[in-house]
């Protein structure tokens, strides 16, 4: 947890996952304005970019500038995604706090998305571990592993829990600091989420922090959050206005909506450190720069219920 005064850590991933497949380039200044305004709303953690070759994803051609600006924000934990050592080297040179190494549980998704086998991804991950461990203590970045397609894959269908557990075990043995279980294409449901998160946390929770990354592709995103909460998960990815889509389902919704996530958590008496009302005006940045992208979120449409936020001493979820 990057901030000790909160119960649950939300991480904004809109500037990475949200804009990844959007063709319109969001100007660097506007990305930085988004970061600044979310930090002012209390956001503790943002995944601000992806370090990948610009010809592959031109949206991230300004990744170094965005990451540097994010690092200037007081108290913000800055993470960046990369699929390889080269990206990790760039991210490390810039000084991001956390590097998220992307890999897929599904072999077919790994081949199609990353053009490599899961074994090759693990071998590359070990090179990033070596990079981290070559740095003096106190100068090391936190290294997270993102496990895409943990609940299912558009090629293989349902992904068995044992495949996820094996994959996580490989990364834990290799030296990962944190794992993020990702439902990349919205196949998860609350019963399965509770089962899988319980198993991951029971098996690896003493060694690594376990985060959740849900998409709302089929409308179960927030229900899945609550199921993961009950299993003991305390870190959740989401994006402002649910920005982002699914490359395999062109009309589908994207990441779970940050505003609704904060409403759910704060309503359950869990302190996120985020003022949901201050998030709402930031949606304008998306509306202005990406006018073709739909703005999701039911809290933004309905507004706060009377008297919200209520007294948080009525916490209903305990560890
Ligand atoms: Zn995602």
Coordinates of N, CA, C and O in Angstrom, one line a residue, residues 124-284:
X124 N 11.8 -13.5 -19.7 CA 12.0 -12.0 -19.8 C 11.8 -11.3 -18.4 O 12.5 -10.4 -18.0
X125 N 10.8 -11.8 -17.7 CA 10.5 -11.3 -16.4 C 11.7 -11.4 -15.5 O 12.1 -10.5 -14.7
X126 N 12.4 -12.6 -15.6 CA 13.6 -12.8 -14.7 C 14.7 -11.9 -15.0 O 15.4 -11.5 -14.1
X127 N 14.7 -11.4 -16.3 CA 15.7 -10.4 -16.6 C 15.4 -9.0 -16.0 O 16.3 -8.3 -15.6
X128 N 14.1 -8.8 -15.8 CA 13.7 -7.5 -15.1 C 14.0 -7.6 -13.6 O 14.4 -6.7 -13.0
X129 N 13.8 -8.9 -13.1 CA 14.2 -9.1 -11.7 C 15.7 -8.8 -11.5 O 16.1 -8.2 -10.5
X130 N 16.5 -9.3 -12.4 CA 18.0 -9.1 -12.3 C 18.3 -7.6 -12.4 O 19.2 -7.1 -11.6
X131 N 17.6 -6.8 -13.2 CA 17.7 -5.4 -13.3 C 17.4 -4.8 -11.9 O 18.2 -4.0 -11.4
X132 N 16.3 -5.1 -11.3 CA 15.9 -4.6 -10.0 C 17.0 -4.9 -9.0 O 17.4 -4.1 -8.2
X133 N 17.4 -6.2 -9.0 CA 18.3 -6.6 -8.0 C 19.8 -6.1 -8.1 O 20.6 -6.1 -7.2
X134 N 20.0 -5.6 -9.4 CA 21.4 -5.0 -9.6 C 21.5 -3.6 -9.0 O 22.6 -3.0 -8.9
X135 N 20.3 -3.0 -8.6 CA 20.3 -1.7 -8.1 C 20.5 -1.7 -6.5 O 20.2 -2.7 -5.9
X136 N 21.2 -0.7 -6.0 CA 21.4 -0.7 -4.5 C 20.0 -0.7 -3.8 O 19.1 -0.1 -4.3
X137 N 20.0 -1.3 -2.7 CA 18.8 -1.3 -1.9 C 18.4 0.1 -1.6 O 19.2 1.0 -1.3
X138 N 17.1 0.4 -1.6 CA 16.6 1.8 -1.4 C 16.5 2.5 -2.7 O 15.8 3.5 -2.8
X139 N 17.1 1.9 -3.8 CA 17.0 2.6 -5.1 C 16.1 1.6 -6.1 O 16.0 1.9 -7.3
X140 N 15.6 0.6 -5.5 CA 15.0 -0.4 -6.4 C 13.5 -0.1 -6.6 O 12.8 0.4 -5.7
X141 N 13.0 -0.3 -7.8 CA 11.6 -0.1 -8.1 C 10.9 -1.3 -7.5 O 11.4 -2.4 -7.4
X142 N 9.6 -1.1 -7.3 CA 8.7 -2.3 -6.9 C 8.3 -3.0 -8.2 O 8.0 -2.3 -9.2
X143 N 8.4 -4.3 -8.2 CA 8.1 -5.0 -9.4 C 6.8 -5.9 -9.3 O 6.8 -6.8 -8.4
X144 N 5.9 -5.5 -10.1 CA 4.6 -6.2 -10.1 C 4.4 -7.1 -11.3 O 4.9 -6.7 -12.4
X145 N 3.7 -8.1 -11.2 CA 3.4 -9.0 -12.3 C 1.9 -8.9 -12.6 O 1.1 -9.0 -11.7
X146 N 1.5 -8.6 -13.8 CA 0.1 -8.5 -14.2 C -0.3 -9.8 -14.9 O 0.4 -10.2 -15.9
X147 N -1.3 -10.5 -14.4 CA -1.7 -11.7 -15.0 C -3.0 -11.6 -15.8 O -4.1 -11.7 -15.3
X148 N -2.8 -11.3 -17.1 CA -3.9 -11.1 -18.0 C -4.6 -12.4 -18.2 O -4.0 -13.5 -18.1
X149 N -5.9 -12.3 -18.5 CA -6.8 -13.5 -18.8 C -6.8 -14.5 -17.7 O -6.9 -15.7 -17.9
X150 N -6.9 -14.0 -16.4 CA -6.9 -14.9 -15.3 C -8.3 -15.6 -15.2 O -8.4 -16.6 -14.5
X151 N -9.3 -15.1 -15.8 CA -10.6 -15.7 -15.7 C -11.1 -16.3 -17.0 O -12.0 -17.1 -17.1
X152 N -10.5 -15.9 -18.1 CA -10.9 -16.4 -19.4 C -10.2 -15.6 -20.5 O -9.6 -14.6 -20.2
X153 N -10.3 -16.2 -21.6 CA -9.6 -15.6 -22.8 C -10.5 -15.8 -24.0 O -11.1 -16.8 -24.2
X154 N -10.4 -14.9 -24.9 CA -11.3 -14.9 -26.1 C -10.9 -16.0 -27.0 O -11.7 -16.4 -27.9
X155 N -9.7 -16.6 -26.9 CA -9.3 -17.7 -27.7 C -9.6 -19.1 -27.0 O -10.1 -20.0 -27.6
X156 N -9.3 -19.2 -25.7 CA -9.4 -20.5 -25.0 C -10.6 -20.6 -24.2 O -10.8 -21.7 -23.7
X157 N -11.4 -19.5 -24.0 CA -12.5 -19.6 -23.1 C -12.1 -19.6 -21.7 O -11.2 -18.9 -21.3
X158 N -12.8 -20.4 -20.8 CA -12.5 -20.4 -19.4 C -11.0 -20.8 -19.1 O -10.5 -21.7 -19.7
X159 N -10.4 -20.0 -18.2 CA -9.0 -20.4 -17.8 C -9.1 -21.0 -16.4 O -9.6 -20.5 -15.5
X160 N -8.5 -22.3 -16.3 CA -8.6 -22.9 -15.0 C -7.8 -22.3 -13.9 O -6.8 -21.7 -14.1
X161 N -8.3 -22.3 -12.6 CA -7.7 -21.7 -11.5 C -6.2 -22.2 -11.3 O -5.3 -21.4 -11.0
X162 N -6.1 -23.5 -11.6 CA -4.7 -24.1 -11.4 C -3.7 -23.4 -12.3 O -2.5 -23.3 -12.0
X163 N -4.1 -23.0 -13.5 CA -3.2 -22.4 -14.4 C -2.8 -21.0 -13.9 O -1.6 -20.6 -14.0
X164 N -3.7 -20.3 -13.3 CA -3.4 -19.0 -12.7 C -2.4 -19.2 -11.5 O -1.4 -18.5 -11.4
X165 N -2.8 -20.1 -10.6 CA -2.0 -20.4 -9.4 C -0.5 -20.8 -9.8 O 0.4 -20.3 -9.2
X166 N -0.4 -21.6 -10.9 CA 0.9 -22.0 -11.3 C 1.7 -20.8 -11.9 O 2.9 -20.7 -11.5
X167 N 1.0 -20.0 -12.6 CA 1.6 -18.8 -13.2 C 2.1 -17.9 -12.1 O 3.3 -17.4 -12.1
X168 N 1.2 -17.7 -11.1 CA 1.6 -16.8 -10.0 C 2.8 -17.4 -9.2 O 3.7 -16.7 -8.9
X169 N 2.7 -18.7 -9.0 CA 3.8 -19.3 -8.3 C 5.2 -19.1 -9.0 O 6.2 -18.8 -8.3
X170 N 5.2 -19.3 -10.3 CA 6.4 -19.1 -11.1 C 7.0 -17.7 -10.9 O 8.2 -17.5 -10.7
X171 N 6.1 -16.7 -10.8 CA 6.5 -15.3 -10.7 C 7.0 -15.0 -9.2 O 7.9 -14.3 -9.0
X172 N 6.3 -15.6 -8.3 CA 6.7 -15.4 -6.9 C 8.1 -16.0 -6.7 O 8.9 -15.4 -6.1
X173 N 8.3 -17.2 -7.2 CA 9.6 -17.9 -7.1 C 10.7 -17.0 -7.7 O 11.8 -17.0 -7.3
X174 N 10.3 -16.3 -8.8 CA 11.3 -15.5 -9.6 C 11.6 -14.2 -8.9 O 12.6 -13.5 -9.2
X175 N 10.7 -13.8 -7.9 CA 11.0 -12.6 -7.2 C 10.1 -11.4 -7.4 O 10.4 -10.3 -7.1
X176 N 8.8 -11.7 -7.8 CA 7.9 -10.6 -8.0 C 7.5 -10.0 -6.6 O 7.5 -10.7 -5.6
X177 N 7.2 -8.7 -6.5 CA 6.8 -8.0 -5.3 C 5.3 -8.0 -5.1 O 4.8 -7.8 -4.0
X178 N 4.6 -8.0 -6.2 CA 3.1 -7.8 -6.1 C 2.5 -8.5 -7.4 O 3.1 -8.6 -8.4
X179 N 1.3 -9.1 -7.2 CA 0.6 -9.7 -8.4 C -0.7 -9.0 -8.6 O -1.4 -8.6 -7.6
X180 N -1.1 -8.8 -9.8 CA -2.4 -8.2 -10.1 C -3.1 -9.2 -11.0 O -2.7 -9.5 -12.1
X181 N -4.2 -9.7 -10.4 CA -5.0 -10.7 -11.1 C -6.0 -10.0 -12.0 O -6.8 -9.2 -11.5
X182 N -5.9 -10.2 -13.3 CA -6.7 -9.4 -14.3 C -7.7 -10.2 -15.0 O -7.4 -11.2 -15.6
X183 N -8.9 -9.6 -15.0 CA -10.0 -10.2 -15.9 C -10.1 -9.4 -17.1 O -10.9 -8.5 -17.3
X184 N -9.1 -9.6 -18.0 CA -8.9 -8.8 -19.2 C -10.1 -8.6 -20.1 O -10.3 -7.5 -20.7
X185 N -10.9 -9.7 -20.2 CA -12.0 -9.6 -21.2 C -13.4 -9.8 -20.5 O -14.4 -10.1 -21.2
X186 N -13.4 -9.6 -19.2 CA -14.7 -9.6 -18.5 C -15.4 -11.0 -18.5 O -16.6 -11.1 -18.7
X187 N -14.7 -12.1 -18.2 CA -15.2 -13.4 -18.1 C -15.6 -13.8 -16.6 O -16.2 -14.8 -16.4
X188 N -15.0 -13.0 -15.7 CA -15.2 -13.4 -14.3 C -16.6 -13.1 -13.7 O -17.3 -12.3 -14.2
X189 N -17.0 -13.9 -12.7 CA -18.2 -13.6 -12.0 C -17.9 -13.7 -10.5 O -16.8 -14.3 -10.1
X190 N -18.7 -13.1 -9.6 CA -18.4 -13.0 -8.2 C -18.0 -14.3 -7.5 O -17.1 -14.4 -6.7
X191 N -18.7 -15.4 -7.9 CA -18.4 -16.7 -7.2 C -17.0 -17.1 -7.5 O -16.2 -17.5 -6.7
X192 N -16.6 -17.0 -8.8 CA -15.3 -17.4 -9.2 C -14.2 -16.5 -8.7 O -13.1 -16.9 -8.4
X193 N -14.5 -15.2 -8.7 CA -13.6 -14.2 -8.2 C -13.2 -14.5 -6.8 O -12.1 -14.5 -6.4
X194 N -14.3 -14.8 -6.0 CA -14.1 -15.0 -4.5 C -13.2 -16.3 -4.4 O -12.2 -16.3 -3.6
X195 N -13.5 -17.3 -5.2 CA -12.7 -18.6 -5.1 C -11.3 -18.3 -5.4 O -10.3 -18.8 -4.7
X196 N -11.0 -17.7 -6.6 CA -9.7 -17.5 -7.1 C -8.9 -16.6 -6.2 O -7.7 -16.9 -5.8
X197 N -9.5 -15.5 -5.8 CA -8.7 -14.6 -4.9 C -8.4 -15.2 -3.5 O -7.4 -15.0 -3.0
X198 N -9.4 -16.0 -3.0 CA -9.1 -16.7 -1.8 C -7.9 -17.6 -1.9 O -7.0 -17.6 -1.1
X199 N -7.9 -18.3 -3.0 CA -6.7 -19.3 -3.2 C -5.4 -18.5 -3.4 O -4.4 -18.9 -2.8
X200 N -5.4 -17.4 -4.2 CA -4.2 -16.7 -4.4 C -3.7 -16.1 -3.1 O -2.5 -16.1 -2.8
X201 N -4.6 -15.5 -2.4 CA -4.2 -14.8 -1.1 C -3.8 -15.9 -0.1 O -2.8 -15.6 0.6
X202 N -4.5 -17.0 0.0 CA -4.0 -18.0 0.9 C -2.6 -18.5 0.6 O -1.8 -18.7 1.5
X203 N -2.4 -18.8 -0.7 CA -1.1 -19.4 -1.1 C 0.0 -18.4 -1.1 O 1.2 -18.7 -0.8
X204 N -0.2 -17.1 -1.5 CA 0.9 -16.2 -1.8 C 0.8 -14.9 -1.0 O 1.7 -14.0 -1.1
X205 N -0.4 -14.7 -0.3 CA -0.6 -13.4 0.3 C 0.4 -13.0 1.4 O 0.6 -11.8 1.7
X206 N 1.1 -13.9 2.0 CA 2.2 -13.6 2.9 C 3.4 -13.1 2.3 O 4.2 -12.3 2.8
X207 N 3.6 -13.5 1.0 CA 4.8 -13.1 0.3 C 4.6 -11.8 -0.6 O 5.6 -11.0 -0.7
X208 N 3.5 -11.7 -1.2 CA 3.3 -10.6 -2.1 C 1.9 -9.9 -1.9 O 1.0 -10.6 -1.3
X209 N 1.8 -8.7 -2.3 CA 0.5 -8.0 -2.3 C -0.3 -8.5 -3.5 O 0.3 -8.7 -4.5
X210 N -1.6 -8.6 -3.3 CA -2.5 -9.1 -4.4 C -3.5 -8.0 -4.8 O -4.2 -7.5 -4.0
X211 N -3.4 -7.6 -6.0 CA -4.3 -6.6 -6.5 C -5.3 -7.2 -7.5 O -5.1 -8.3 -8.1
X212 N -6.3 -6.4 -7.8 CA -7.4 -6.9 -8.8 C -7.6 -5.9 -9.9 O -7.5 -4.7 -9.7
X213 N -7.7 -6.4 -11.1 CA -7.9 -5.6 -12.3 C -9.1 -6.1 -13.0 O -9.0 -7.2 -13.7
X214 N -10.3 -5.5 -12.9 CA -11.5 -6.0 -13.5 C -11.9 -5.1 -14.6 O -11.8 -3.8 -14.5
X215 N -12.5 -5.7 -15.6 CA -13.2 -4.9 -16.7 C -14.7 -5.2 -16.5 O -15.1 -6.2 -16.0
X216 N -15.5 -4.2 -17.0 CA -16.9 -4.3 -16.8 C -17.6 -4.8 -18.1 O -18.7 -4.4 -18.4
X217 N -16.9 -5.6 -18.9 CA -17.3 -6.0 -20.2 C -18.7 -6.5 -20.2 O -19.5 -6.3 -21.1
X218 N -19.1 -7.3 -19.2 CA -20.4 -7.9 -19.1 C -21.2 -7.5 -17.9 O -22.0 -8.2 -17.4
X219 N -20.8 -6.3 -17.3 CA -21.6 -5.7 -16.3 C -21.3 -6.3 -14.9 O -22.0 -5.9 -13.9
X220 N -20.3 -7.2 -14.7 CA -20.1 -7.7 -13.3 C -18.9 -7.1 -12.6 O -18.5 -7.6 -11.6
X221 N -18.4 -6.0 -13.2 CA -17.1 -5.5 -12.6 C -17.2 -5.2 -11.1 O -16.4 -5.6 -10.3
X222 N -18.2 -4.4 -10.7 CA -18.3 -4.0 -9.3 C -18.7 -5.1 -8.4 O -18.2 -5.2 -7.2
X223 N -19.5 -6.1 -8.9 CA -19.8 -7.3 -8.1 C -18.6 -8.1 -7.9 O -18.3 -8.6 -6.8
X224 N -17.7 -8.1 -8.9 CA -16.4 -8.8 -8.7 C -15.5 -8.1 -7.7 O -14.8 -8.8 -7.0
X225 N -15.6 -6.8 -7.7 CA -14.8 -6.1 -6.7 C -15.2 -6.5 -5.3 O -14.4 -6.8 -4.4
X226 N -16.5 -6.6 -5.0 CA -17.0 -6.9 -3.7 C -16.6 -8.3 -3.3 O -16.2 -8.6 -2.2
X227 N -16.6 -9.2 -4.3 CA -16.2 -10.6 -4.1 C -14.7 -10.7 -3.7 O -14.3 -11.4 -2.8
X228 N -13.9 -9.9 -4.4 CA -12.5 -9.9 -4.2 C -12.2 -9.3 -2.8 O -11.3 -9.7 -2.0
X229 N -13.0 -8.2 -2.5 CA -12.8 -7.6 -1.1 C -13.1 -8.6 0.0 O -12.3 -8.7 0.9
X230 N -14.1 -9.4 -0.2 CA -14.5 -10.4 0.8 C -13.4 -11.5 0.9 O -13.2 -12.1 2.0
X231 N -12.7 -11.7 -0.2 CA -11.5 -12.6 -0.1 C -10.3 -12.0 0.5 O -9.3 -12.7 0.7
X232 N -10.3 -10.7 0.7 CA -9.1 -10.1 1.4 C -8.3 -9.1 0.5 O -7.3 -8.6 0.9
X233 N -8.8 -8.9 -0.8 CA -8.0 -8.1 -1.7 C -8.2 -6.6 -1.3 O -9.3 -6.2 -0.9
X234 N -7.2 -5.8 -1.3 CA -7.3 -4.4 -0.9 C -6.7 -3.4 -1.9 O -6.4 -2.3 -1.5
X235 N -6.5 -3.9 -3.1 CA -6.1 -2.9 -4.1 C -6.8 -3.2 -5.4 O -6.9 -4.3 -5.9
X236 N -7.4 -2.1 -6.0 CA -8.2 -2.2 -7.2 C -7.8 -1.2 -8.3 O -7.7 0.0 -8.0
X237 N -7.7 -1.7 -9.5 CA -7.6 -0.9 -10.6 C -8.9 -0.4 -11.2 O -9.9 -1.2 -11.1
X238 N -9.0 0.8 -11.7 CA -10.2 1.3 -12.3 C -9.8 2.5 -13.2 O -8.7 3.0 -13.1
X239 N -10.8 2.9 -14.1 CA -10.4 4.1 -14.9 C -11.6 5.1 -14.8 O -12.7 4.7 -14.7
X240 N -11.2 6.3 -14.8 CA -12.1 7.4 -14.8 C -13.1 7.3 -15.9 O -12.7 7.0 -17.1
X241 N -14.4 7.4 -15.6 CA -15.5 7.2 -16.6 C -15.5 5.9 -17.3 O -16.0 5.7 -18.4
X242 N -14.7 4.9 -16.7 CA -14.7 3.6 -17.3 C -14.0 3.6 -18.7 O -14.3 2.7 -19.6
X243 N -13.1 4.5 -18.9 CA -12.5 4.7 -20.2 C -11.8 3.4 -20.6 O -11.2 2.7 -19.7
X244 N -11.8 3.0 -21.8 CA -11.1 1.8 -22.3 C -12.1 0.9 -22.9 O -13.3 0.9 -22.6
X245 N -11.6 0.0 -23.7 CA -12.6 -1.0 -24.3 C -11.9 -2.3 -24.3 O -11.0 -2.6 -23.5
X246 N -12.5 -3.2 -25.1 CA -11.9 -4.5 -25.2 C -11.7 -4.8 -26.7 O -12.6 -4.7 -27.5
X247 N -10.4 -5.1 -27.0 CA -10.1 -5.2 -28.5 C -10.9 -6.4 -29.1 O -11.0 -6.5 -30.3
X248 N -11.4 -7.3 -28.3 CA -12.0 -8.5 -28.8 C -13.6 -8.3 -28.8 O -14.3 -9.2 -29.3
X249 N -14.1 -7.2 -28.3 CA -15.5 -7.0 -28.3 C -15.7 -5.5 -28.5 O -15.8 -4.7 -27.6
X250 N -15.8 -5.1 -29.8 CA -15.7 -3.6 -30.2 C -16.7 -2.7 -29.4 O -16.3 -1.6 -29.2
X251 N -17.9 -3.2 -29.1 CA -18.8 -2.3 -28.4 C -18.8 -2.4 -26.9 O -19.7 -1.8 -26.3
X252 N -17.9 -3.2 -26.4 CA -18.0 -3.5 -24.9 C -17.5 -2.3 -24.1 O -16.7 -1.5 -24.6
X253 N -17.9 -2.3 -22.8 CA -17.4 -1.3 -21.9 C -16.0 -1.7 -21.5 O -15.6 -2.8 -21.7
X254 N -15.3 -0.7 -20.9 CA -13.9 -0.9 -20.5 C -13.7 -1.3 -19.1 O -14.4 -2.2 -18.5
X255 N -12.7 -0.7 -18.5 CA -12.4 -0.9 -17.1 C -13.5 -0.5 -16.2 O -14.4 0.2 -16.6
X256 N -13.6 -1.1 -15.0 CA -14.6 -0.6 -14.1 C -14.4 0.9 -13.8 O -13.3 1.4 -14.0
X257 N -15.5 1.5 -13.5 CA -15.5 3.0 -13.4 C -15.0 3.4 -12.0 O -15.5 3.0 -11.0
X258 N -14.0 4.3 -12.0 CA -13.4 4.7 -10.8 C -14.4 5.4 -9.9 O -14.4 5.1 -8.6
X259 N -15.2 6.3 -10.4 CA -16.2 7.0 -9.5 C -17.1 6.0 -8.8 O -17.4 6.2 -7.6
X260 N -17.6 5.0 -9.5 CA -18.5 4.0 -8.9 C -17.7 3.1 -7.9 O -18.3 2.7 -6.9
X261 N -16.5 2.8 -8.2 CA -15.7 2.0 -7.3 C -15.5 2.7 -6.0 O -15.6 2.1 -4.9
X262 N -15.1 4.0 -6.1 CA -14.9 4.8 -4.8 C -16.2 4.9 -4.0 O -16.2 4.7 -2.8
X263 N -17.3 5.0 -4.7 CA -18.7 5.1 -4.1 C -18.9 3.8 -3.4 O -19.4 3.7 -2.2
X264 N -18.6 2.7 -4.0 CA -18.8 1.3 -3.4 C -18.0 1.2 -2.1 O -18.5 0.8 -1.1
X265 N -16.7 1.5 -2.3 CA -15.8 1.3 -1.1 C -16.1 2.2 0.0 O -16.2 1.8 1.2
X266 N -16.3 3.5 -0.3 CA -16.6 4.5 0.8 C -17.9 4.2 1.4 O -18.1 4.3 2.6
X267 N -18.9 3.7 0.6 CA -20.2 3.3 1.2 C -20.1 2.2 2.1 O -20.9 2.0 3.0
X268 N -19.1 1.3 1.9 CA -18.9 0.1 2.7 C -18.0 0.5 4.0 O -17.7 -0.4 4.7
X269 N -17.8 1.8 4.1 CA -17.0 2.3 5.3 C -15.5 2.1 5.2 O -14.8 2.2 6.2
X270 N -15.0 2.0 3.9 CA -13.6 1.8 3.7 C -13.0 3.1 3.2 O -13.5 3.6 2.2
X271 N -12.0 3.6 3.9 CA -11.4 4.8 3.5 C -10.4 4.6 2.2 O -9.5 3.8 2.3
X272 N -10.7 5.4 1.2 CA -9.9 5.3 0.0 C -9.0 6.5 -0.1 O -8.1 6.5 -1.0
X273 N -9.3 7.6 0.6 CA -8.5 8.8 0.5 C -9.0 9.7 -0.6 O -8.5 10.8 -0.9
X274 N -10.0 9.2 -1.4 CA -10.4 9.9 -2.6 C -11.8 10.6 -2.4 O -12.7 10.0 -1.8
X275 N -11.9 11.8 -2.8 CA -13.1 12.5 -2.8 C -13.9 12.3 -4.1 O -13.5 12.9 -5.2
X276 N -14.9 11.5 -4.1 CA -15.5 11.1 -5.4 C -16.1 12.4 -6.1 O -16.1 12.4 -7.3
X277 N -16.6 13.3 -5.3 CA -17.2 14.5 -6.0 C -16.1 15.3 -6.8 O -16.4 15.9 -7.8
X278 N -14.9 15.2 -6.3 CA -13.8 15.9 -7.0 C -13.3 15.2 -8.3 O -12.7 15.7 -9.1
X279 N -13.7 13.9 -8.3 CA -13.4 13.2 -9.6 C -14.3 13.6 -10.7 O -13.9 13.6 -11.9
X280 N -15.5 13.9 -10.4 CA -16.5 14.1 -11.5 C -16.1 15.2 -12.5 O -16.2 14.9 -13.7
X281 N -15.7 16.4 -12.1 CA -15.3 17.4 -13.1 C -14.1 17.0 -14.0 O -14.0 17.5 -15.1
X282 N -13.3 16.0 -13.5 CA -12.2 15.6 -14.3 C -12.6 14.8 -15.6 O -11.9 14.7 -16.6
X283 N -13.8 14.3 -15.5 CA -14.4 13.6 -16.7 C -14.4 14.5 -17.9 O -14.3 14.0 -19.1
X284 N -14.4 15.8 -17.7 CA -14.4 16.7 -18.8 C -13.1 16.6 -19.7 O -13.2 16.8 -20.9

